[in-house]
Short mmCIF file of C-alpha atoms in Angstrom, two decimals:
data_model
loop_
_atom_site.label_atom_id
_atom_site.label_comp_id
_atom_site.label_asym_id
_atom_site.label_seq_id
_atom_site.Cartn_x
_atom_site.Cartn_y
_atom_site.Cartn_z
CA MET A 1 -0.25 0.04 -0.31
CA GLY A 2 1.68 3.36 -0.46
CA LEU A 3 0.54 7.05 -0.47
CA ILE A 4 1.09 9.50 -3.22
CA SER A 5 0.26 13.40 -2.88
CA ASN A 6 0.20 15.41 -5.56
CA GLY A 7 2.08 13.23 -7.51
CA THR A 8 4.63 12.78 -5.18
CA THR A 9 5.11 9.32 -3.40
CA ILE A 10 5.06 9.80 0.39
CA PHE A 11 5.07 5.84 1.14
CA ASP A 12 5.31 3.18 -1.20
CA ASN A 13 4.62 -0.49 0.08
CA GLY A 14 6.07 0.12 3.31
CA SER A 15 9.15 2.45 2.83
CA MET A 16 9.20 6.18 3.45
CA ALA A 17 10.64 8.65 0.90
CA SER A 18 13.35 10.43 1.51
CA GLY A 19 13.22 13.47 3.83
CA PHE A 20 10.67 12.09 6.20
CA SER A 21 11.11 10.24 9.43
CA ASP A 22 15.03 10.64 9.54
CA ASP A 23 15.82 13.79 11.45
CA LEU A 24 15.06 13.11 15.11
CA LYS A 25 16.71 10.17 16.33
CA PHE A 26 16.58 8.44 19.71
CA ILE A 27 19.61 8.37 21.55
CA SER A 28 18.26 7.30 25.45
CA LYS A 29 15.63 6.71 27.45
CA ALA A 30 16.03 7.00 31.06
CA THR A 31 13.61 6.10 33.92
CA ALA A 32 13.52 7.40 37.26
CA SER A 33 13.06 5.61 40.46
CA ALA A 34 13.22 6.60 43.58
CA SER A 35 16.61 8.58 41.61
CA LEU A 36 18.08 11.59 43.17
CA SER A 37 19.16 12.96 40.29
CA VAL A 38 18.94 11.88 36.51
CA ASP A 39 22.38 12.15 34.59
CA ILE A 40 23.26 11.84 31.19
CA THR A 41 26.56 11.23 30.65
CA SER A 42 26.52 9.56 27.22
CA GLY A 43 25.24 10.25 23.38
CA ILE A 44 25.69 14.03 24.00
CA ASP A 45 29.14 14.54 21.66
CA SER A 46 29.56 16.22 18.53
CA THR A 47 27.56 14.09 16.09
CA TYR A 48 24.58 16.47 16.76
CA LYS A 49 24.39 19.98 16.73
CA GLU A 50 20.93 19.98 18.39
CA TYR A 51 19.85 17.73 21.38
CA ILE A 52 15.97 17.69 22.97
CA PHE A 53 15.18 16.09 26.55
CA MET A 54 12.01 15.14 26.73
CA PHE A 55 10.53 14.70 30.08
CA ASN A 56 7.47 12.69 30.35
CA ASN A 57 5.26 12.69 33.81
CA ILE A 58 8.22 13.69 36.15
CA HIS A 59 7.02 13.07 39.66
CA PRO A 60 8.97 14.02 42.73
CA SER A 61 8.97 12.30 46.14
CA ASN A 62 8.63 15.87 48.09
CA ASP A 63 5.89 18.89 48.19
CA ASP A 64 6.15 22.20 46.82
CA ILE A 65 9.91 21.60 45.11
CA THR A 66 11.35 22.95 42.28
CA PHE A 67 12.77 20.86 39.00
CA HIS A 68 16.25 22.00 38.15
CA PHE A 69 19.31 21.00 35.66
CA GLN A 70 22.92 22.33 34.97
CA ALA A 71 25.39 20.96 32.83
CA ASN A 72 29.22 19.43 33.37
CA ALA A 73 32.22 20.33 30.76
CA SER A 74 33.92 17.91 29.19
CA GLY A 75 36.60 16.97 31.89
CA GLY A 76 35.34 19.22 33.98
CA SER A 77 34.06 18.20 37.58
CA GLY A 78 30.96 18.80 39.41
CA PHE A 79 27.53 20.17 37.68
CA ASN A 80 28.44 24.01 38.15
CA GLU A 81 28.65 25.46 34.77
CA THR A 82 28.28 29.52 34.33
CA ILE A 83 24.47 30.26 33.27
CA THR A 84 22.62 33.44 31.98
CA SER A 85 18.79 32.58 31.75
CA THR A 86 15.19 33.88 31.71
CA GLN A 87 12.13 32.69 32.41
CA PHE A 88 8.35 33.67 32.44
CA ARG A 89 5.02 32.15 33.43
CA ALA A 90 1.46 31.67 32.75
CA THR A 91 -0.60 30.06 35.76
CA HIS A 92 -4.18 29.47 36.32
CA GLY A 93 -5.83 27.58 39.73
CA GLU A 94 -7.88 24.82 39.08
CA ASP A 95 -10.50 26.85 40.90
CA GLY A 96 -10.29 29.51 38.18
CA SER A 97 -8.61 31.89 40.37
CA SER A 98 -5.65 34.54 39.05
CA ALA A 99 -4.85 33.49 36.03
CA SER A 100 -1.75 35.57 34.98
CA LEU A 101 1.32 36.27 33.09
CA ASP A 102 4.71 37.01 34.97
CA TYR A 103 8.36 37.19 34.66
CA LEU A 104 9.90 35.13 37.22
CA THR A 105 12.36 37.16 38.85
CA GLY A 106 13.63 34.31 41.20
CA ALA A 107 14.12 31.93 38.34
CA ASP A 108 16.47 33.64 36.26
CA GLN A 109 20.51 33.54 36.63
CA ALA A 110 23.08 36.15 35.91
CA GLN A 111 26.31 34.03 35.21
CA GLY A 112 25.60 31.75 38.53
CA THR A 113 26.10 28.16 38.80
CA SER A 114 23.45 27.02 40.40
CA TYR A 115 21.01 24.18 39.01
CA GLN A 116 18.86 25.99 36.21
CA LEU A 117 15.15 26.16 37.34
CA LEU A 118 12.83 24.64 34.59
CA ALA A 119 9.76 24.27 37.01
CA GLY A 120 8.61 25.66 40.25
CA SER A 121 6.45 24.47 43.15
CA VAL A 122 5.92 21.18 41.94
CA GLY A 123 3.27 19.37 43.93
CA SER A 124 3.94 15.77 44.68
CA ASP A 125 -0.18 14.58 44.57
CA ASN A 126 -0.66 11.45 41.67
CA ASP A 127 -2.31 14.68 39.83
CA GLN A 128 0.75 16.98 40.14
CA GLY A 129 4.17 16.45 38.37
CA VAL A 130 6.10 18.22 35.60
CA SER A 131 6.27 17.32 31.99
CA GLY A 132 7.88 19.13 29.04
CA TYR A 133 11.26 19.45 26.65
CA LEU A 134 14.34 21.39 26.84
CA HIS A 135 16.58 22.22 23.90
CA ILE A 136 20.09 22.11 23.84
CA PHE A 137 22.14 23.47 20.91
CA ASN A 138 25.67 22.20 19.47
CA PRO A 139 26.96 21.74 23.28
CA ALA A 140 29.98 19.57 21.77
CA ASP A 141 31.26 23.31 20.04
CA THR A 142 34.36 24.40 21.65
CA THR A 143 34.01 28.34 20.09
CA PHE A 144 30.43 29.28 20.73
CA VAL A 145 28.29 29.40 24.28
CA LYS A 146 25.86 26.90 24.48
CA HIS A 147 22.00 28.18 23.78
CA PHE A 148 19.24 26.43 25.58
CA PHE A 149 15.13 26.80 25.85
CA GLY A 150 12.75 24.70 27.22
CA ALA A 151 8.88 24.83 28.21
CA PHE A 152 7.90 22.78 31.02
CA GLN A 153 4.29 22.30 32.40
CA SER A 154 3.90 21.45 35.78
CA ILE A 155 0.81 21.78 38.58
CA ALA A 156 2.01 23.21 41.67
CA HIS A 157 1.44 21.88 44.87
CA SER A 158 -1.45 24.89 45.12
CA ASN A 159 -2.92 23.06 42.40
CA ARG A 160 -2.24 25.62 40.16
CA CYS A 161 -1.44 24.90 36.25
CA ASN A 162 2.24 26.51 35.10
CA TYR A 163 3.32 26.95 32.07
CA GLN A 164 7.00 27.86 32.29
CA GLN A 165 9.35 29.12 29.43
CA VAL A 166 12.82 28.86 30.03
CA ALA A 167 15.68 30.21 27.91
CA GLY A 168 19.66 31.20 28.25
CA TYR A 169 22.89 29.75 27.80
CA PHE A 170 25.97 28.15 29.31
CA ASN A 171 28.80 30.82 29.20
CA THR A 172 31.61 28.35 28.02
CA THR A 173 33.29 27.49 25.35
CA SER A 174 34.50 24.43 26.48
CA ALA A 175 32.36 21.33 25.38
CA LEU A 176 29.07 19.92 27.49
CA ASP A 177 28.72 16.15 27.28
CA GLU A 178 26.90 15.94 30.65
CA PHE A 179 23.74 17.22 32.27
CA SER A 180 22.00 16.35 35.49
CA PHE A 181 18.12 17.08 36.21
CA LYS A 182 16.47 16.81 39.99
CA PHE A 183 14.48 18.28 42.22
CA SER A 184 15.65 20.72 44.35
CA SER A 185 14.89 18.09 47.82
CA GLY A 186 13.67 14.32 47.92
CA THR A 187 14.11 12.39 44.70
CA VAL A 188 12.39 12.03 41.29
CA ASP A 189 9.94 9.46 42.22
CA SER A 190 9.44 8.47 38.50
CA GLY A 191 9.25 9.45 34.91
CA ASP A 192 11.20 9.28 31.99
CA ILE A 193 13.50 11.81 30.30
CA ILE A 194 14.42 10.92 26.41
CA LEU A 195 16.73 12.23 24.92
CA PHE A 196 17.18 12.75 21.17
CA GLY A 197 19.58 14.17 18.38
CA VAL A 198 18.33 16.23 15.77
CA SER A 199 20.52 15.57 12.31
CA MET B 1 18.90 5.24 54.17
CA PRO B 2 21.07 5.14 51.35
CA ARG B 3 20.09 7.35 48.17
CA PHE B 4 21.13 6.56 44.80
CA LYS B 5 21.28 8.60 41.77
CA LEU B 6 20.23 7.36 37.94
CA VAL B 7 23.63 7.74 35.72
CA ASP B 8 22.43 6.43 31.82
CA GLY B 9 19.82 4.62 33.22
CA VAL B 10 21.98 2.58 36.06
CA SER B 11 21.16 3.17 39.90
CA ILE B 12 24.15 4.09 41.79
CA GLN B 13 24.15 4.85 45.52
CA LEU B 14 25.52 7.73 46.29
CA THR B 15 29.10 8.54 48.00
CA ALA B 16 29.76 9.78 51.16
CA ASP B 17 30.62 13.28 50.29
CA GLU B 18 27.85 13.23 47.52
CA GLU B 19 25.47 12.62 50.77
CA THR B 20 26.92 15.43 52.70
CA ALA B 21 26.92 17.97 49.42
CA ARG B 22 23.26 16.72 49.17
CA ASP B 23 21.90 16.87 52.69
CA ALA B 24 23.49 20.62 52.69
CA GLU B 25 21.10 20.84 49.99
CA GLU B 26 18.17 20.34 51.26
CA ALA B 27 18.95 21.59 54.18
CA ALA B 28 19.68 24.83 52.30
CA TYR B 29 15.91 24.19 50.60
CA ALA B 30 14.38 23.98 53.94
CA ALA B 31 15.42 26.77 55.46
CA GLY B 32 13.84 28.99 53.11
CA ALA B 33 10.80 27.61 53.40
CA PHE B 34 9.10 30.47 54.69
CA ASP B 35 10.72 32.85 52.52
CA ARG B 36 8.79 30.83 49.43
CA ALA B 37 5.98 30.30 51.23
CA ILE B 38 5.51 34.15 52.35
CA ALA B 39 6.13 34.84 48.47
CA GLY B 40 3.09 32.68 47.51
CA VAL B 41 1.07 34.45 49.33
CA ARG B 42 2.59 37.75 48.64
CA GLU B 43 2.23 36.87 44.40
CA LYS B 44 -1.38 35.64 45.33
CA ARG B 45 -2.51 38.83 47.05
CA ASP B 46 -1.29 40.52 44.13
CA MET B 47 -2.93 39.06 41.55
CA LEU B 48 -6.54 39.56 43.37
CA ILE B 49 -5.78 42.89 43.68
CA LYS B 50 -4.99 43.51 40.06
CA GLU B 51 -7.98 41.94 39.34
CA THR B 52 -10.33 44.35 41.13
CA ASP B 53 -8.04 47.51 40.51
CA TYR B 54 -10.59 48.41 37.56
CA LEU B 55 -12.80 49.30 40.09
CA ALA B 56 -10.55 51.63 41.72
CA LEU B 57 -10.23 54.18 38.65
CA SER B 58 -10.58 57.49 39.69
CA ASP B 59 -14.30 57.62 37.41
CA ASN B 60 -15.52 54.61 40.07
CA THR B 61 -16.25 55.06 43.58
CA LEU B 62 -15.59 51.64 45.59
CA SER B 63 -18.42 50.07 47.46
CA THR B 64 -17.69 49.94 50.85
CA GLU B 65 -17.77 45.96 50.96
CA MET B 66 -14.57 46.42 47.84
CA THR B 67 -12.40 48.91 50.07
CA THR B 68 -12.69 46.24 53.32
CA TYR B 69 -11.66 43.55 51.09
CA ARG B 70 -9.13 45.14 49.37
CA GLN B 71 -7.81 46.40 52.58
CA ASN B 72 -8.06 42.65 54.20
CA LEU B 73 -5.95 41.45 51.19
CA ARG B 74 -2.83 44.02 51.61
CA ASP B 75 -2.80 43.12 55.30
CA ILE B 76 -3.11 39.76 54.70
CA THR B 77 1.04 39.01 55.49
CA ASN B 78 0.29 41.36 58.76
CA GLY B 79 1.93 39.03 61.45
CA VAL B 80 2.64 36.07 59.65
CA THR B 81 5.86 34.83 60.56
CA THR B 82 5.84 30.91 59.94
CA VAL B 83 5.05 28.38 57.57
CA ALA B 84 2.13 27.02 59.31
CA GLN B 85 0.44 30.75 59.82
CA VAL B 86 1.19 31.20 55.88
CA ASN B 87 -0.62 27.42 55.53
CA SER B 88 -3.40 28.55 57.68
CA ILE B 89 -4.41 32.03 56.26
CA THR B 90 -8.07 32.44 55.66
CA TRP B 91 -8.48 34.54 52.13
CA PRO B 92 -11.05 37.48 52.29
CA THR B 93 -13.97 36.31 49.60
CA LYS B 94 -14.76 38.77 46.50
CA PRO B 95 -17.53 40.85 47.31
#
């Protein structure tokens, strides 16, 4: 069975025409289970100029905590690279109250080396947690800084829907090949972090 | 109870140094509990006040009930110094 659109073959007997489906490469999937952190220390190199982390139902053990990340430069020690970042949030309560769009002054960094906040005030009930994605650009580059941006939907401990957009850069010309994700307290109770490369 | 980190899909027990560092992180986070809680109260208070700001424009006269409501919101953090007090705050009802 095939699919032809406007004279162009898209599928032909199960095979896909070139230029389709092959650009997003699965690299790894980490499934947390009471994990203090989820560290990705392999598969990030010069193979791709863009990497995407997908976060699927990341659930914390503790209530009212932040989900955040950091990187480690190749050959370096510790997740403590220099970050300048910015962040804003749209929020709305389950009770319909207090919808707003705000810049989050407490979630940005100016040449900081702390873990970068991705989602704040996350709740630990079963109807709470975090999902989202994070793009890292050209982490293996040794000439320029490394840009990142991401978007996270979380449900706060106060039963609010928080949509947070984060962006920034690692202000280093060293290659980054290790990334760490964790909550500010407790563990990542469950959830998947899936890594893709963009060819 | 030992803690574990997940590295490339493999669960690895924290070293003694990592346990110490994590304890310090969690202690620092716990120490900021009141600051985070009261910030949340101020955030909600500000949003609730903003919702009724249009009623306080110069070409409108605020009702006594609305004036009281907005003042109660402004006073919501008075005397609140602990997380327990934050958690027991009773928010005024919008008239």
